[in-house]
Short mmCIF file of C-alpha atoms in Angstrom, two decimals:
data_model
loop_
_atom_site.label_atom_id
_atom_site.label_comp_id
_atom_site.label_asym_id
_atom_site.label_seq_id
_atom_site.Cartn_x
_atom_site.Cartn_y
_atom_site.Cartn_z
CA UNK F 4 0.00 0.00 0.00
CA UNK F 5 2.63 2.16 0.29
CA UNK F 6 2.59 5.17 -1.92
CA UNK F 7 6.03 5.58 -4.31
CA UNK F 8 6.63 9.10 -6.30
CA UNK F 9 8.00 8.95 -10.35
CA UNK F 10 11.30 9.66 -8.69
CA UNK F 11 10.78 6.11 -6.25
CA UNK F 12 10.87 8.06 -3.13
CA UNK F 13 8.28 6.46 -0.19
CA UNK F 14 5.53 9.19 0.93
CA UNK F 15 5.46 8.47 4.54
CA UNK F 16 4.86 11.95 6.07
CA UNK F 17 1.83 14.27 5.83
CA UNK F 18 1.35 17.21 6.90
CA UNK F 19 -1.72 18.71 7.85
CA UNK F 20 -2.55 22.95 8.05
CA UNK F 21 -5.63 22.67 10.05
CA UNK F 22 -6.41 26.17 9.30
CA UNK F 23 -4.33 28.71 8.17
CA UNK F 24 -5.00 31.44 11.04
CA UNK F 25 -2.36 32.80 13.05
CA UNK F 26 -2.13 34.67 16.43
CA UNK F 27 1.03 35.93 15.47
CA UNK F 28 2.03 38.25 11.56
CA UNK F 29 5.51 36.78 12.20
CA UNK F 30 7.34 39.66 9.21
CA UNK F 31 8.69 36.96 7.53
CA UNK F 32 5.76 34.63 6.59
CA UNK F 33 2.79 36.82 6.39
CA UNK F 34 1.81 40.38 5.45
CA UNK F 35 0.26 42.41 8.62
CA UNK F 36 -3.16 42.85 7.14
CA UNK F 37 -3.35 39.04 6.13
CA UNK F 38 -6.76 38.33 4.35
CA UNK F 39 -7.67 34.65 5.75
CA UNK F 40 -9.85 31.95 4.21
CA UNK F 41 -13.58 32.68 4.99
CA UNK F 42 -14.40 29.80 7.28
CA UNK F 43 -17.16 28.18 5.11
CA UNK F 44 -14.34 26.79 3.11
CA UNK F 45 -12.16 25.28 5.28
CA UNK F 46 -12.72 21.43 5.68
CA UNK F 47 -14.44 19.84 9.29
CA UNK F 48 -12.39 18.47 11.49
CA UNK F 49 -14.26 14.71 10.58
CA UNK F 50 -13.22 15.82 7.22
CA UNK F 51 -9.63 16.23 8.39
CA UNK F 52 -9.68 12.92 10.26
CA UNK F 53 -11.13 10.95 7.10
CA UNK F 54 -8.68 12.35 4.75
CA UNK F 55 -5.59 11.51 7.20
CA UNK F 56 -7.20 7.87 7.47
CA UNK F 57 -7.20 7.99 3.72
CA UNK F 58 -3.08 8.62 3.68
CA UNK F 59 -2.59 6.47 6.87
CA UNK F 60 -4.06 3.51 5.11
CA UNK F 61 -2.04 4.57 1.81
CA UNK F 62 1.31 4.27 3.80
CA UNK F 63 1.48 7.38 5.95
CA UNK F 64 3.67 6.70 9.41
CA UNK F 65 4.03 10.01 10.30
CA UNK F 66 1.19 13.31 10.83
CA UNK F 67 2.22 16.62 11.65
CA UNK F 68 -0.31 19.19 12.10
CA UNK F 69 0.81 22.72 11.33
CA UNK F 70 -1.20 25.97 10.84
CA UNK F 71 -1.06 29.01 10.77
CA UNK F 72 -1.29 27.88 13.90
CA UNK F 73 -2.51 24.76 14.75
CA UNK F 74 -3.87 25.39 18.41
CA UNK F 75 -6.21 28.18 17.22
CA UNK F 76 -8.68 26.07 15.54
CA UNK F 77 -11.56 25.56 17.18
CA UNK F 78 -11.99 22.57 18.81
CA UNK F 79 -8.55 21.23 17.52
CA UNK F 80 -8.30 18.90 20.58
CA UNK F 81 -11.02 16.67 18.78
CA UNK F 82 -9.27 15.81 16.25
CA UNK F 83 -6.06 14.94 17.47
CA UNK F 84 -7.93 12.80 19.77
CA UNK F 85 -9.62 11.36 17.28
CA UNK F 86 -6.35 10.55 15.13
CA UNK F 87 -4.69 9.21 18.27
CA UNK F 88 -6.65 6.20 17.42
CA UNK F 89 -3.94 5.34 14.76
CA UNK F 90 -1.40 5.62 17.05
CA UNK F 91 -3.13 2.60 19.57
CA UNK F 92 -3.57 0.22 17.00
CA UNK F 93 -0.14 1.09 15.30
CA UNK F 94 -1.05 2.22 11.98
CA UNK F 95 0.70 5.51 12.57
CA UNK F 96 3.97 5.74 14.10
CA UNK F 97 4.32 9.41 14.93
CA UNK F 98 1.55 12.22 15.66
CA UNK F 99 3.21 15.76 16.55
CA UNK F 100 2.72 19.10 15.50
CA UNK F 101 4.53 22.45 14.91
CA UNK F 102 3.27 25.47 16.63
CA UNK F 103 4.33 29.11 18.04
CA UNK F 104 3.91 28.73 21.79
CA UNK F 105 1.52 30.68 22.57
CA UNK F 106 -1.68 28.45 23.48
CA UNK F 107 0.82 25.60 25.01
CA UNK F 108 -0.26 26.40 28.80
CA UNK F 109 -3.79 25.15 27.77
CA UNK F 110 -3.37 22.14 25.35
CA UNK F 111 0.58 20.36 26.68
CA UNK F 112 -1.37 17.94 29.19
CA UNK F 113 -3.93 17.33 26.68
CA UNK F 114 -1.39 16.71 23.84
CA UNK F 115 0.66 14.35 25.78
CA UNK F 116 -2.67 12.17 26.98
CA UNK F 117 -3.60 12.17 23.30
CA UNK F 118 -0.29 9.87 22.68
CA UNK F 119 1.92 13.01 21.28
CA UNK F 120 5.56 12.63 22.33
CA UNK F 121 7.39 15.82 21.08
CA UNK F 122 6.59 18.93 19.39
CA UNK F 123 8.22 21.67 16.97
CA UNK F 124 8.15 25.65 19.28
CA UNK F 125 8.94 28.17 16.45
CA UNK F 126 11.00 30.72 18.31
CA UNK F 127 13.07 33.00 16.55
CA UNK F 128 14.67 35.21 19.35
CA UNK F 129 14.94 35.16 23.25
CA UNK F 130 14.83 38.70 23.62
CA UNK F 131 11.21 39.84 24.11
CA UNK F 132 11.00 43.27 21.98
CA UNK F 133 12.77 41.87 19.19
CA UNK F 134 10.03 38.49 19.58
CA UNK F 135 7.35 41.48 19.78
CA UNK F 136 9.13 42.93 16.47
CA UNK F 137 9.53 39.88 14.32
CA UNK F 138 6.10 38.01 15.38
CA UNK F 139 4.45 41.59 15.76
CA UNK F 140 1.37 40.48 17.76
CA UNK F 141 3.19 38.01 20.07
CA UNK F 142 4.69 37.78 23.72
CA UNK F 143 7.83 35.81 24.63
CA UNK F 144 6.76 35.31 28.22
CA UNK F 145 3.33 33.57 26.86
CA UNK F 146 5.19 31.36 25.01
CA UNK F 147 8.15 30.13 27.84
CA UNK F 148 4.89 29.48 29.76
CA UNK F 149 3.94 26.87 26.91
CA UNK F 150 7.55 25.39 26.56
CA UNK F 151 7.34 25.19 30.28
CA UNK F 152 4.06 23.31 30.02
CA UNK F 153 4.86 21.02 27.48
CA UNK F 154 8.29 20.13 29.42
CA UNK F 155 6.33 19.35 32.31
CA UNK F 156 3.91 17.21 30.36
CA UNK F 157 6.90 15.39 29.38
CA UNK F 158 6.72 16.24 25.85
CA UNK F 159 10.14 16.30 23.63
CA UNK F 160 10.57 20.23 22.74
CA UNK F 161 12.80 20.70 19.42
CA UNK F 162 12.83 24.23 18.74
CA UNK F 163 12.53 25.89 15.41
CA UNK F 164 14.53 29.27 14.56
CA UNK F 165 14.55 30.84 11.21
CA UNK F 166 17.82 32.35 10.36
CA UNK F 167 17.44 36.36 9.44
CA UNK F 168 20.49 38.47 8.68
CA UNK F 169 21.02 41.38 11.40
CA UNK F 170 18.25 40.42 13.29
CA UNK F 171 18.75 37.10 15.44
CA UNK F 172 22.05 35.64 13.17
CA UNK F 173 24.94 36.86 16.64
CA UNK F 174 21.62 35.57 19.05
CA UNK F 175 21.90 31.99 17.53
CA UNK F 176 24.66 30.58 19.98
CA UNK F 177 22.87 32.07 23.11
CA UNK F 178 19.98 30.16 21.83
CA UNK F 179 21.48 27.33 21.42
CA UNK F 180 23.24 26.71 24.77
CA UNK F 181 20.05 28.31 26.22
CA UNK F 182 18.54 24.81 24.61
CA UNK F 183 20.52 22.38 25.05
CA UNK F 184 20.89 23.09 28.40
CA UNK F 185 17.33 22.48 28.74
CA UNK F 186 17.61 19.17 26.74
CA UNK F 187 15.97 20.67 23.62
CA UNK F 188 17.42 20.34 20.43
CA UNK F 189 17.32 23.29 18.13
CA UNK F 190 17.28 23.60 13.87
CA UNK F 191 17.26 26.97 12.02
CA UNK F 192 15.63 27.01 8.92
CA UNK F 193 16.77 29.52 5.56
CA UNK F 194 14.15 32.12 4.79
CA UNK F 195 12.01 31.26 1.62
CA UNK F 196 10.68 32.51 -0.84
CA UNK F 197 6.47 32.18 -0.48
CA UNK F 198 3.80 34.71 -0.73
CA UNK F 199 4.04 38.14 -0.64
CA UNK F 200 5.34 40.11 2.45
CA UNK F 201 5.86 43.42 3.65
CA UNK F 202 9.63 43.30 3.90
CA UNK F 203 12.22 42.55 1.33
CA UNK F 204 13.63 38.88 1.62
CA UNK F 205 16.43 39.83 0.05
CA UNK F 206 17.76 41.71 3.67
CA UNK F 207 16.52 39.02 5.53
CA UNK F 208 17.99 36.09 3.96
CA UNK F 209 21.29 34.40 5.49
CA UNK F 210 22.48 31.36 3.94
CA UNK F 211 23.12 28.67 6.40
CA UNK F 212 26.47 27.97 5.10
CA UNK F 213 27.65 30.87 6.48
CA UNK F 214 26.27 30.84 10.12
CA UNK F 215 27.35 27.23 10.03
CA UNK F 216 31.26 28.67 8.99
CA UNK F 217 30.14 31.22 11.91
CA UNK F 218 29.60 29.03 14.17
CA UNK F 219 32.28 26.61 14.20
CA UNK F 220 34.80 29.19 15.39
CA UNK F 221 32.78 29.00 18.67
CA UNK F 222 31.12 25.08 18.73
CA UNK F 223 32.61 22.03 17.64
CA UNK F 224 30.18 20.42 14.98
CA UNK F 225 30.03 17.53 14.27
CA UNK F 226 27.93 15.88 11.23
CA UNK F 227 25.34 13.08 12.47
CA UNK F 228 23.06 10.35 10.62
CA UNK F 229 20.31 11.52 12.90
CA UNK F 230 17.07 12.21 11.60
CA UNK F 231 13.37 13.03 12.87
CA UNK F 232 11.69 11.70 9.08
CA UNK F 233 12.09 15.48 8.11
CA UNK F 234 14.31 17.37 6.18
CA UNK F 235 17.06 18.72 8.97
CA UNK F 236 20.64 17.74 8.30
CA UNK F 237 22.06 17.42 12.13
CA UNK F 238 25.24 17.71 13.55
CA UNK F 239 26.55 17.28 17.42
CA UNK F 240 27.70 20.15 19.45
CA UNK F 241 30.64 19.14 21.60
CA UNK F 242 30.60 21.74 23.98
CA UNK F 243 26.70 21.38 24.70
CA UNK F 244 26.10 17.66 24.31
CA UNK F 245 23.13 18.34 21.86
CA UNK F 246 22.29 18.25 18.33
CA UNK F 247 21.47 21.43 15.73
CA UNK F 248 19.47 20.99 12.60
CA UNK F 249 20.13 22.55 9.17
CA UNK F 250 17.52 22.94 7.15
CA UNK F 251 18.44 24.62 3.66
CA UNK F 252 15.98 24.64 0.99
CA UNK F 253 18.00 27.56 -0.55
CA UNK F 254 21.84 26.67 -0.52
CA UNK F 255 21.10 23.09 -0.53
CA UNK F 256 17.55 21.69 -0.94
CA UNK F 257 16.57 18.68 0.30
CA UNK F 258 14.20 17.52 -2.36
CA UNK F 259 16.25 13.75 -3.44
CA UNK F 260 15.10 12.38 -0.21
CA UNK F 261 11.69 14.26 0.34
CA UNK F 262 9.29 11.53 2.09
CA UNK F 263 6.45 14.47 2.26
CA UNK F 264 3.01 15.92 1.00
CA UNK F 265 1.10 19.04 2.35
CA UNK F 266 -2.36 19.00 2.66
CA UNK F 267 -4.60 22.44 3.51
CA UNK F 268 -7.16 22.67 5.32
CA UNK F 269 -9.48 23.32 2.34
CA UNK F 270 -8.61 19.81 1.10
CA UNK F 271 -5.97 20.90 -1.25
CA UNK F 272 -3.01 18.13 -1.63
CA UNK F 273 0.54 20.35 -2.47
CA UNK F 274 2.95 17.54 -3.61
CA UNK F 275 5.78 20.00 -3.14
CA UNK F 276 6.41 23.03 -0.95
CA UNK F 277 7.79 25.04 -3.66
CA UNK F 278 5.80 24.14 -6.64
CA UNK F 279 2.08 25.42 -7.65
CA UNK F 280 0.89 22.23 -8.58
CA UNK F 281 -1.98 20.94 -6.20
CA UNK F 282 -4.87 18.53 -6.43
CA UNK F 283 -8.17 18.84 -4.81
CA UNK F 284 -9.32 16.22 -2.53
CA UNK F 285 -11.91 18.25 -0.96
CA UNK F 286 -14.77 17.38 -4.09
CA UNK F 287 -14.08 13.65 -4.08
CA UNK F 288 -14.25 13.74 -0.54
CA UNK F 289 -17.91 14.87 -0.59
CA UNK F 290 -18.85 13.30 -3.59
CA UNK F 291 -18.78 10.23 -2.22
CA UNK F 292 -19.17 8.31 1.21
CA UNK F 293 -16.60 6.07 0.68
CA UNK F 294 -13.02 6.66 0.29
CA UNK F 295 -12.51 5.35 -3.25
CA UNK F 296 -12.40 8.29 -4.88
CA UNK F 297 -10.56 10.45 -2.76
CA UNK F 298 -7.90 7.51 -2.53
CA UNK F 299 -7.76 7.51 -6.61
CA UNK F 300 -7.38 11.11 -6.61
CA UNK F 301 -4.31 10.59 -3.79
CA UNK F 302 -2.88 8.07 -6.01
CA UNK F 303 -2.90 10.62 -9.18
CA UNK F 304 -1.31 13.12 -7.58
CA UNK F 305 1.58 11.27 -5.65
CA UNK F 306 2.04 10.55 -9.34
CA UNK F 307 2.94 13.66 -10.66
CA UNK F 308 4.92 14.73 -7.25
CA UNK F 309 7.67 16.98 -8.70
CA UNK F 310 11.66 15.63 -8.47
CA UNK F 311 12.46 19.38 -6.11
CA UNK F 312 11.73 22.88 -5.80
CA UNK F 313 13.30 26.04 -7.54
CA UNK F 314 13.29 28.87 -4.83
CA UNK F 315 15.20 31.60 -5.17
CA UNK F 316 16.12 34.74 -3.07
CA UNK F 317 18.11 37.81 -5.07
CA UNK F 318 17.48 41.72 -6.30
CA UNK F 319 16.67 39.96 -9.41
CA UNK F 320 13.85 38.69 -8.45
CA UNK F 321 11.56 40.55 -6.32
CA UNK F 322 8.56 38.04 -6.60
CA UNK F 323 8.18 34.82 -4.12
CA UNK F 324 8.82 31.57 -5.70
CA UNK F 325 5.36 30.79 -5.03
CA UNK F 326 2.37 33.10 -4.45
CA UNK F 327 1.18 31.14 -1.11
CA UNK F 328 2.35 31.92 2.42
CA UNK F 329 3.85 29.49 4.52
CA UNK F 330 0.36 29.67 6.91
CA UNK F 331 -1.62 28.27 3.82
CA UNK F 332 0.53 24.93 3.46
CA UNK F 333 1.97 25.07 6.73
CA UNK F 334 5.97 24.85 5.85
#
């Protein structure tokens, strides 16, 4: 049953944007004045669950649930409840989900009953005006709270840190002995290329390769075969006893092992981050009680799932790769 691309790579990983709302206008994924989905068309959550049972049947071992962010959808708790199912009879392997922080303090306990064993905390900065800057609507404290939460609940915290140039590029070893000496890991992630913004990317963008070269005259690094099922290329930090991810979709993309497909939460199946190409399993889902048709339609487009992506950052070109933001797909 498993599901093979035209380029033999396994699809083993969804990824589900269960809306694409945000608490925070974070300046480097969204516009301030962001002009959201009217409700009406975004999927139930029973849709949700029956289109992940689709892909967990098809081969799926691992779920994440992204946004926007994930934790503001209304009743979200229901549904990973419900999915948790998958995890008890061992069809699914791995449920987690990516999220900003701030509505931690409410769900960790919850999560962690549910069967979820570790989460991604996108957190760009430990210094509270420049996390009110960057995420403009959000509040550092709030989101310590949540990390402080989900510790507690014992879930596993990785953190998430995009990399911007002259904003948080000299904060990134504070951050990550601040980590590690909490037993988190941490990964920092290029800037790309998706939907239109209000700043220019091109002042924002820092290749990895360089903070890497940056950071090795401070850390010892050392490259390691771990991996979570996503795209981070790790490497162990002598001096902290923890591991940093890479993740470089710019310098050096990570498309010839890509195990992943994005699903929104309008039903729309992206078979690659940074490609246009889509399918829509939201009309075969409701034309039909069963899951034949939706499971042909998966099967078409895991079919056509393009070899990589083509993003690119320069004054030449001013447009995003791709017209979507990150919140609609969920990164």
């Amino acid at each position: 049953m498993d599901m093979i691309d035209p380029f033999g790579r396994t699809i083993s990983y969804l990824r589900v944007s269960v809306t694409d709302r945000c608490d925070f206008r974070c300046t480097y994924c969204m516009a301030e004045d962001m002009a959201f989905l009217p409700k009406k068309d975004l999927l139930s959550l029973e849709e949700l669950d029956r289109l992940c049972t689709v892909f967990i049947e098809k081969g799926v071992r691992k779920l994440r649930l992204t946004g926007g962010e994930p934790l503001v959808r209304k009743n979200i708790m229901h549904l990973v409840r419900q999915l948790s199912r998958h995890l008890k009879s061992g069809a699914l392997e791995e449920l987690t989900l990516t999220t900003n922080g701030s509505q931690l303090s409410r769900f960790a306990a919850e999560l962690a009953d549910c069967g979820v064993e570790r989460i991604n905390v996108s957190l760009d900065t430990l210094d509270a005006d420049k996390f009110h800057a960057i995420t403009r609507w959000g509040h550092l404290d709030k989101v310590m709270q949540g990390i402080d939460a989900a510790q507690a609940a014992g879930l596993k915290v990785k953190l998430n840190a995009v990399a911007l140039k002259d904003f948080n590029d000299a904060e990134i070893p504070e951050m990550l002995r601040w980590a590690h000496g909490r037993g988190m890991d941490l990964t920092v992630i290029e800037t790309m290329p998706m939907g239109e913004i209000d700043a220019d990317r091109t002042d924002q963008y820092l290749p990895l390769s360089l903070l890497r070269a940056s950071l090795e005259r401070q850390f010892t690094l050392s490259d390691i075969p771990y991996k979570t099922g996503g795209p981070a290329r790790y490497v162990h930090v002598a001096e902290t006893g923890g591991r940093l991810g890479f993740i470089t979709p710019m310098t050096h993309n990570f498309c010839e092992s890509c195990n992943r497909v994005r699903l929104t939460c309008t039903g729309t199946l992206y078979m690659c981050l940074g490609q246009e190409d889509a399918a829509d399993l939201r009309a075969p889902l409701r034309a039909s009680e069963g899951n034949e048709l939706v499971a042909t339609a998966v099967d078409e487009a895991i079919g056509r799932k393009p070899k990589g992506h083509d993003f690119i950052i320069d004054r030449r070109t001013s447009r995003p790769s791709v017209s979507r933001h990150m919140s609609v797909t969920g990164g």
